Amino acid sequence: MKTLYEVMDGSGEDEKRLRKAGEILKAGGLVAFPTETVYGLGGDALNPESSRRIYAAKGRPSDNPLIVHICRFSDLERIAWDPDGRAALIARAFWPGPLTMILKKKDTVPMETTGGLSTVAVRFPSHPAAQGLIAAAGGFVAAPSANTSGKPSPTSARYVAEDMDGRIDMILDGGDVGIGLESTILDLTEDEPMILRPGYVTQEMLEEVLGRVSVDRTILDAASDRRPKAPGMKYRHYAPKGELAVVEGEPGRVTLRINELCQKAAAEGKKTGVIAADETAPLYLADSVKSVGSRADEEAIAHSLYRILREFDDEGVEVMYSEAFPSKGMGQAIMNRLLKAAGHHVIEA
Ligand code: AMP
Ligand code: MG
């Protein structure tokens, strides 16, 4: 399949590009597009055949449900139930934006889209190109991240093309994404609201609207033998090709330990990489040292993490060590993705 590549340039032509992309989706095809979190791989959420194609293009296990993207508040009630009004409250507070809700689904949504579940994940993104595309496609676009299953989510169209060229109908290039980590997932199907995947919208922010909100225990806990409630969170994810471990402990010791580990790997002839922060990056001796930005700037860390993991792949780095980052606020999302990328391999310094 030839993949069309369209660059959104802010001109009047963008309207035409979105219309063309919308026609592809209506006809059952697949289009990758920018959102404020990461690039999505879109298909018509109400067409079972489109969902099947999404799973095939990503190589994604078919029990891992897709998020349905909408572009009008009023469309929520066409696909999901909100028996107690909590979904409306959350929508008003965080939509459009990086927040996904899990709700009981209505019959309009095919089981292929929800991975066989009776619940559906719904999000209303804030990115203008995403909104334009969803509207052009008829209002309901199923879109997981536009990466091959298991790889880091794409934060620019270049990475989408690396994974999806020849496998989908079109890539809409809208430049680099803003946030760089996937949306927060909030389960509203039980009495107590629960965060199934941390993201830019934090527990504290949700508690301001809903009162108590819990966090799925499996999120930062490698030892937990419970199944995560979001089926996708059980899979190895966001992973670079090389081996990655997170080194935790007192900062000075972390630096020493990582340098020791890199020296050992180098002696075995392996190419080494380190993920550090601006404050500590100059202290490392490795083939490739990358900074996620200043420790004080969580948004910068979120923004650069997946790009850095992909850059290590491109450079052929075989062994990587990362500093740990604080797991408060959005740091919870950052640590969750980093630990998953590392397959929960943690070393105490
Ligand atoms: P992605 O689309 O790649 O950002 O992944 C979507 C995430 O949402 C996966 O971890 C899914 O398991 C999760 N998800 C989607 N729908 C549901 C649902 N109905 N219940 C629980 N988790 C869901
Ligand atoms: Mg994904």
Short mmCIF file of N, CA, C and O in Angstrom, two decimals, residues 162-246:
data_model
loop_
_atom_site.label_atom_id
_atom_site.label_comp_id
_atom_site.label_asym_id
_atom_site.label_seq_id
_atom_site.Cartn_x
_atom_site.Cartn_y
_atom_site.Cartn_z
N GLU A 162 8.34 5.94 10.14
CA GLU A 162 9.25 4.82 10.39
C GLU A 162 8.48 3.52 10.64
O GLU A 162 8.85 2.46 10.17
N ASP A 163 7.40 3.63 11.42
CA ASP A 163 6.65 2.43 11.80
C ASP A 163 5.55 2.07 10.81
O ASP A 163 5.22 0.89 10.65
N MET A 164 4.92 3.07 10.18
CA MET A 164 3.66 2.82 9.48
C MET A 164 3.72 2.99 7.96
O MET A 164 2.73 2.72 7.29
N ASP A 165 4.86 3.43 7.42
CA ASP A 165 4.91 3.64 5.98
C ASP A 165 4.60 2.34 5.25
O ASP A 165 5.15 1.29 5.59
N GLY A 166 3.68 2.41 4.30
CA GLY A 166 3.29 1.22 3.54
C GLY A 166 2.20 0.40 4.21
O GLY A 166 1.69 -0.55 3.63
N ARG A 167 1.83 0.75 5.44
CA ARG A 167 0.82 -0.04 6.17
C ARG A 167 -0.51 0.69 6.33
O ARG A 167 -1.50 0.09 6.72
N ILE A 168 -0.51 2.02 6.10
CA ILE A 168 -1.74 2.80 6.28
C ILE A 168 -1.93 3.72 5.08
O ILE A 168 -1.03 3.88 4.26
N ASP A 169 -3.10 4.37 4.97
CA ASP A 169 -3.42 5.14 3.77
C ASP A 169 -2.76 6.52 3.77
O ASP A 169 -2.36 7.02 2.73
N MET A 170 -2.70 7.16 4.96
CA MET A 170 -2.21 8.55 4.97
C MET A 170 -1.58 8.91 6.31
O MET A 170 -2.00 8.42 7.35
N ILE A 171 -0.56 9.79 6.23
CA ILE A 171 0.00 10.39 7.44
C ILE A 171 -0.19 11.90 7.32
O ILE A 171 0.23 12.51 6.33
N LEU A 172 -0.85 12.49 8.32
CA LEU A 172 -0.97 13.96 8.38
C LEU A 172 0.14 14.46 9.29
O LEU A 172 0.15 14.16 10.49
N ASP A 173 1.07 15.22 8.73
CA ASP A 173 2.19 15.73 9.51
C ASP A 173 1.84 17.11 10.07
O ASP A 173 1.75 18.08 9.32
N GLY A 174 1.64 17.17 11.38
CA GLY A 174 1.32 18.45 12.02
C GLY A 174 2.45 18.91 12.92
O GLY A 174 2.21 19.64 13.89
N GLY A 175 3.67 18.47 12.66
CA GLY A 175 4.82 18.88 13.47
C GLY A 175 4.93 18.08 14.76
O GLY A 175 4.23 17.09 14.95
N ASP A 176 5.81 18.54 15.64
CA ASP A 176 6.00 17.85 16.93
C ASP A 176 4.77 18.02 17.82
O ASP A 176 4.16 19.08 17.81
N VAL A 177 4.47 16.99 18.62
CA VAL A 177 3.33 17.10 19.54
C VAL A 177 3.73 17.94 20.75
O VAL A 177 4.91 18.16 21.02
N GLY A 178 2.73 18.37 21.53
CA GLY A 178 3.00 19.24 22.67
C GLY A 178 3.40 18.49 23.93
O GLY A 178 4.42 18.78 24.54
N ILE A 179 2.59 17.50 24.32
CA ILE A 179 2.80 16.88 25.64
C ILE A 179 3.81 15.74 25.58
O ILE A 179 4.73 15.67 26.38
N GLY A 180 3.63 14.81 24.65
CA GLY A 180 4.64 13.77 24.47
C GLY A 180 4.39 12.48 25.23
O GLY A 180 5.12 11.51 25.06
N LEU A 181 3.39 12.44 26.11
CA LEU A 181 2.99 11.19 26.77
C LEU A 181 1.49 10.99 26.52
O LEU A 181 0.74 11.96 26.42
N GLU A 182 1.04 9.73 26.50
CA GLU A 182 -0.37 9.45 26.23
C GLU A 182 -1.28 10.02 27.33
O GLU A 182 -0.85 10.28 28.44
N SER A 183 -2.58 10.12 26.97
CA SER A 183 -3.58 10.72 27.88
C SER A 183 -3.70 9.96 29.20
O SER A 183 -3.42 8.77 29.29
N THR A 184 -4.14 10.67 30.22
CA THR A 184 -4.53 10.05 31.48
C THR A 184 -5.80 9.23 31.21
O THR A 184 -6.71 9.68 30.52
N ILE A 185 -5.86 7.99 31.74
CA ILE A 185 -7.09 7.19 31.60
C ILE A 185 -7.76 7.09 32.96
O ILE A 185 -7.16 6.64 33.94
N LEU A 186 -9.04 7.50 33.00
CA LEU A 186 -9.82 7.50 34.24
C LEU A 186 -11.01 6.56 34.09
O LEU A 186 -11.84 6.73 33.19
N ASP A 187 -11.09 5.56 34.96
CA ASP A 187 -12.19 4.59 34.92
C ASP A 187 -13.35 5.11 35.76
O ASP A 187 -13.20 5.30 36.97
N LEU A 188 -14.50 5.34 35.11
CA LEU A 188 -15.68 5.82 35.83
C LEU A 188 -16.77 4.75 35.88
O LEU A 188 -17.94 5.07 36.09
N THR A 189 -16.41 3.49 35.69
CA THR A 189 -17.44 2.45 35.68
C THR A 189 -17.71 1.87 37.07
O THR A 189 -18.63 1.10 37.25
N GLU A 190 -16.86 2.23 38.05
CA GLU A 190 -17.06 1.72 39.42
C GLU A 190 -17.41 2.89 40.33
O GLU A 190 -17.28 4.04 39.94
N ASP A 191 -17.78 2.56 41.58
CA ASP A 191 -18.13 3.64 42.52
C ASP A 191 -16.98 4.59 42.73
O ASP A 191 -17.14 5.79 42.73
N GLU A 192 -15.78 4.01 42.93
CA GLU A 192 -14.62 4.88 43.14
C GLU A 192 -13.89 5.09 41.83
O GLU A 192 -13.42 4.13 41.21
N PRO A 193 -13.76 6.35 41.39
CA PRO A 193 -13.02 6.61 40.15
C PRO A 193 -11.57 6.16 40.31
O PRO A 193 -10.98 6.36 41.37
N MET A 194 -11.01 5.57 39.25
CA MET A 194 -9.65 5.05 39.35
C MET A 194 -8.83 5.43 38.12
O MET A 194 -9.29 5.27 36.98
N ILE A 195 -7.60 5.90 38.36
CA ILE A 195 -6.68 6.20 37.25
C ILE A 195 -6.04 4.89 36.80
O ILE A 195 -5.39 4.20 37.59
N LEU A 196 -6.24 4.54 35.53
CA LEU A 196 -5.67 3.29 35.00
C LEU A 196 -4.34 3.56 34.30
O LEU A 196 -3.55 2.65 34.12
N ARG A 197 -4.16 4.80 33.85
CA ARG A 197 -2.88 5.18 33.24
C ARG A 197 -2.64 6.65 33.59
O ARG A 197 -3.46 7.49 33.27
N PRO A 198 -1.52 6.97 34.28
CA PRO A 198 -1.28 8.36 34.64
C PRO A 198 -0.87 9.17 33.42
O PRO A 198 -0.34 8.63 32.45
N GLY A 199 -1.11 10.47 33.47
CA GLY A 199 -0.76 11.34 32.34
C GLY A 199 -0.69 12.78 32.79
O GLY A 199 -0.55 13.07 33.98
N TYR A 200 -0.84 13.67 31.85
CA TYR A 200 -0.71 15.11 32.10
C TYR A 200 -1.76 15.59 33.10
O TYR A 200 -1.50 16.47 33.92
N VAL A 201 -2.97 15.04 33.03
CA VAL A 201 -4.01 15.36 34.02
C VAL A 201 -3.75 14.47 35.23
O VAL A 201 -3.84 13.24 35.13
N THR A 202 -3.41 15.07 36.37
CA THR A 202 -2.93 14.30 37.52
C THR A 202 -4.06 13.93 38.48
O THR A 202 -5.16 14.47 38.42
N GLN A 203 -3.73 13.01 39.39
CA GLN A 203 -4.65 12.59 40.45
C GLN A 203 -5.18 13.81 41.21
O GLN A 203 -6.39 13.92 41.46
N GLU A 204 -4.27 14.74 41.55
CA GLU A 204 -4.69 15.93 42.31
C GLU A 204 -5.73 16.73 41.53
O GLU A 204 -6.72 17.20 42.09
N MET A 205 -5.50 16.90 40.23
CA MET A 205 -6.44 17.67 39.41
C MET A 205 -7.81 16.99 39.35
O MET A 205 -8.86 17.64 39.43
N LEU A 206 -7.81 15.67 39.26
CA LEU A 206 -9.09 14.94 39.18
C LEU A 206 -9.80 14.98 40.52
O LEU A 206 -11.04 15.08 40.58
N GLU A 207 -9.04 14.91 41.61
CA GLU A 207 -9.66 14.93 42.95
C GLU A 207 -10.34 16.26 43.23
O GLU A 207 -11.34 16.30 43.95
N GLU A 208 -9.83 17.31 42.62
CA GLU A 208 -10.50 18.61 42.81
C GLU A 208 -11.92 18.58 42.27
O GLU A 208 -12.81 19.29 42.75
N VAL A 209 -12.16 17.76 41.27
CA VAL A 209 -13.50 17.72 40.66
C VAL A 209 -14.35 16.61 41.26
O VAL A 209 -15.56 16.78 41.46
N LEU A 210 -13.73 15.45 41.58
CA LEU A 210 -14.52 14.27 41.95
C LEU A 210 -14.41 13.85 43.42
O LEU A 210 -15.05 12.90 43.83
N GLY A 211 -13.57 14.56 44.19
CA GLY A 211 -13.29 14.03 45.52
C GLY A 211 -12.25 12.94 45.39
O GLY A 211 -11.36 13.05 44.54
N ARG A 212 -12.39 11.84 46.12
CA ARG A 212 -11.33 10.84 46.11
C ARG A 212 -11.21 10.08 44.78
O ARG A 212 -12.20 9.58 44.26
N VAL A 213 -9.99 10.01 44.29
CA VAL A 213 -9.70 9.25 43.06
C VAL A 213 -8.52 8.33 43.39
O VAL A 213 -7.52 8.79 43.93
N SER A 214 -8.64 7.02 43.10
CA SER A 214 -7.53 6.13 43.40
C SER A 214 -6.71 5.87 42.14
O SER A 214 -7.09 6.27 41.04
N VAL A 215 -5.56 5.20 42.34
CA VAL A 215 -4.68 4.90 41.21
C VAL A 215 -4.50 3.39 41.16
O VAL A 215 -4.24 2.76 42.19
N ASP A 216 -4.64 2.78 39.99
CA ASP A 216 -4.44 1.34 39.84
C ASP A 216 -3.06 0.99 40.39
O ASP A 216 -2.05 1.53 39.95
N ARG A 217 -3.03 0.08 41.37
CA ARG A 217 -1.78 -0.25 42.08
C ARG A 217 -0.70 -0.80 41.16
O ARG A 217 0.48 -0.76 41.46
N THR A 218 -1.12 -1.37 40.04
CA THR A 218 -0.13 -2.03 39.17
C THR A 218 0.74 -1.00 38.44
O THR A 218 1.73 -1.37 37.82
N ILE A 219 0.39 0.29 38.52
CA ILE A 219 1.04 1.28 37.68
C ILE A 219 2.53 1.47 37.94
O ILE A 219 3.33 1.54 37.02
N LEU A 220 2.90 1.55 39.22
CA LEU A 220 4.33 1.75 39.49
C LEU A 220 4.95 0.54 40.19
O LEU A 220 6.11 0.56 40.57
N ASP A 221 4.16 -0.53 40.33
CA ASP A 221 4.57 -1.65 41.15
C ASP A 221 4.90 -2.86 40.28
O ASP A 221 4.02 -3.51 39.74
N ALA A 222 6.20 -3.14 40.15
CA ALA A 222 6.61 -4.24 39.27
C ALA A 222 6.21 -5.58 39.86
O ALA A 222 5.87 -6.52 39.15
N ALA A 223 6.23 -5.67 41.21
CA ALA A 223 6.02 -6.96 41.87
C ALA A 223 4.56 -7.39 41.83
O ALA A 223 4.26 -8.56 41.98
N SER A 224 3.66 -6.44 41.59
CA SER A 224 2.24 -6.76 41.64
C SER A 224 1.90 -7.86 40.64
O SER A 224 2.26 -7.79 39.47
N ASP A 225 1.20 -8.91 41.11
CA ASP A 225 0.82 -9.95 40.16
C ASP A 225 -0.62 -9.76 39.71
O ASP A 225 -1.21 -10.59 39.05
N ARG A 226 -1.22 -8.64 40.12
CA ARG A 226 -2.58 -8.34 39.66
C ARG A 226 -2.54 -7.90 38.20
O ARG A 226 -1.56 -7.34 37.73
N ARG A 227 -3.65 -8.14 37.50
CA ARG A 227 -3.73 -7.65 36.13
C ARG A 227 -4.12 -6.18 36.17
O ARG A 227 -5.05 -5.81 36.88
N PRO A 228 -3.44 -5.33 35.39
CA PRO A 228 -3.89 -3.95 35.34
C PRO A 228 -5.30 -3.87 34.74
O PRO A 228 -5.66 -4.73 33.92
N LYS A 229 -6.08 -2.87 35.14
CA LYS A 229 -7.46 -2.78 34.65
C LYS A 229 -7.53 -2.32 33.20
O LYS A 229 -8.49 -2.60 32.51
N ALA A 230 -6.54 -1.55 32.75
CA ALA A 230 -6.48 -1.22 31.33
C ALA A 230 -5.70 -2.34 30.66
O ALA A 230 -4.52 -2.51 30.93
N PRO A 231 -6.37 -3.14 29.80
CA PRO A 231 -5.69 -4.31 29.25
C PRO A 231 -4.33 -3.99 28.66
O PRO A 231 -3.38 -4.77 28.80
N GLY A 232 -4.20 -2.82 28.03
CA GLY A 232 -2.95 -2.47 27.35
C GLY A 232 -1.77 -2.32 28.29
O GLY A 232 -0.63 -2.47 27.89
N MET A 233 -2.04 -2.01 29.57
CA MET A 233 -0.94 -1.74 30.48
C MET A 233 -0.20 -3.01 30.87
O MET A 233 0.85 -2.95 31.50
N LYS A 234 -0.73 -4.19 30.51
CA LYS A 234 -0.01 -5.41 30.87
C LYS A 234 1.10 -5.74 29.86
O LYS A 234 1.99 -6.52 30.15
N TYR A 235 1.03 -5.15 28.69
CA TYR A 235 2.03 -5.48 27.67
C TYR A 235 3.31 -4.69 27.87
O TYR A 235 3.28 -3.57 28.34
N ARG A 236 4.45 -5.31 27.45
CA ARG A 236 5.70 -4.55 27.40
C ARG A 236 5.48 -3.44 26.40
O ARG A 236 4.84 -3.61 25.37
N HIS A 237 6.00 -2.27 26.69
CA HIS A 237 5.54 -1.07 26.03
C HIS A 237 6.66 -0.09 25.86
O HIS A 237 7.63 -0.13 26.62
N TYR A 238 6.52 0.84 24.98
CA TYR A 238 7.39 2.02 24.92
C TYR A 238 8.86 1.62 24.88
O TYR A 238 9.73 2.39 25.29
N ALA A 239 9.14 0.40 24.45
CA ALA A 239 10.47 -0.14 24.71
C ALA A 239 11.44 0.18 23.58
O ALA A 239 11.12 0.02 22.41
N PRO A 240 12.66 0.60 23.93
CA PRO A 240 13.72 0.72 22.94
C PRO A 240 14.24 -0.67 22.57
O PRO A 240 13.92 -1.64 23.24
N LYS A 241 15.06 -0.75 21.50
CA LYS A 241 15.56 -2.06 21.07
C LYS A 241 16.60 -2.59 22.04
O LYS A 241 16.68 -3.78 22.29
N GLY A 242 17.42 -1.69 22.59
CA GLY A 242 18.46 -2.14 23.53
C GLY A 242 17.88 -2.43 24.90
O GLY A 242 16.68 -2.35 25.11
N GLU A 243 18.80 -2.77 25.83
CA GLU A 243 18.38 -3.07 27.21
C GLU A 243 18.39 -1.79 28.03
O GLU A 243 19.39 -1.07 28.02
N LEU A 244 17.33 -1.55 28.77
CA LEU A 244 17.25 -0.33 29.58
C LEU A 244 17.01 -0.68 31.04
O LEU A 244 16.19 -1.56 31.34
N ALA A 245 17.73 -0.03 31.95
CA ALA A 245 17.46 -0.19 33.38
C ALA A 245 17.40 1.19 34.02
O ALA A 245 18.05 2.12 33.56
N VAL A 246 16.56 1.31 35.05
CA VAL A 246 16.44 2.56 35.79
C VAL A 246 17.25 2.43 37.08
O VAL A 246 17.12 1.44 37.79
#
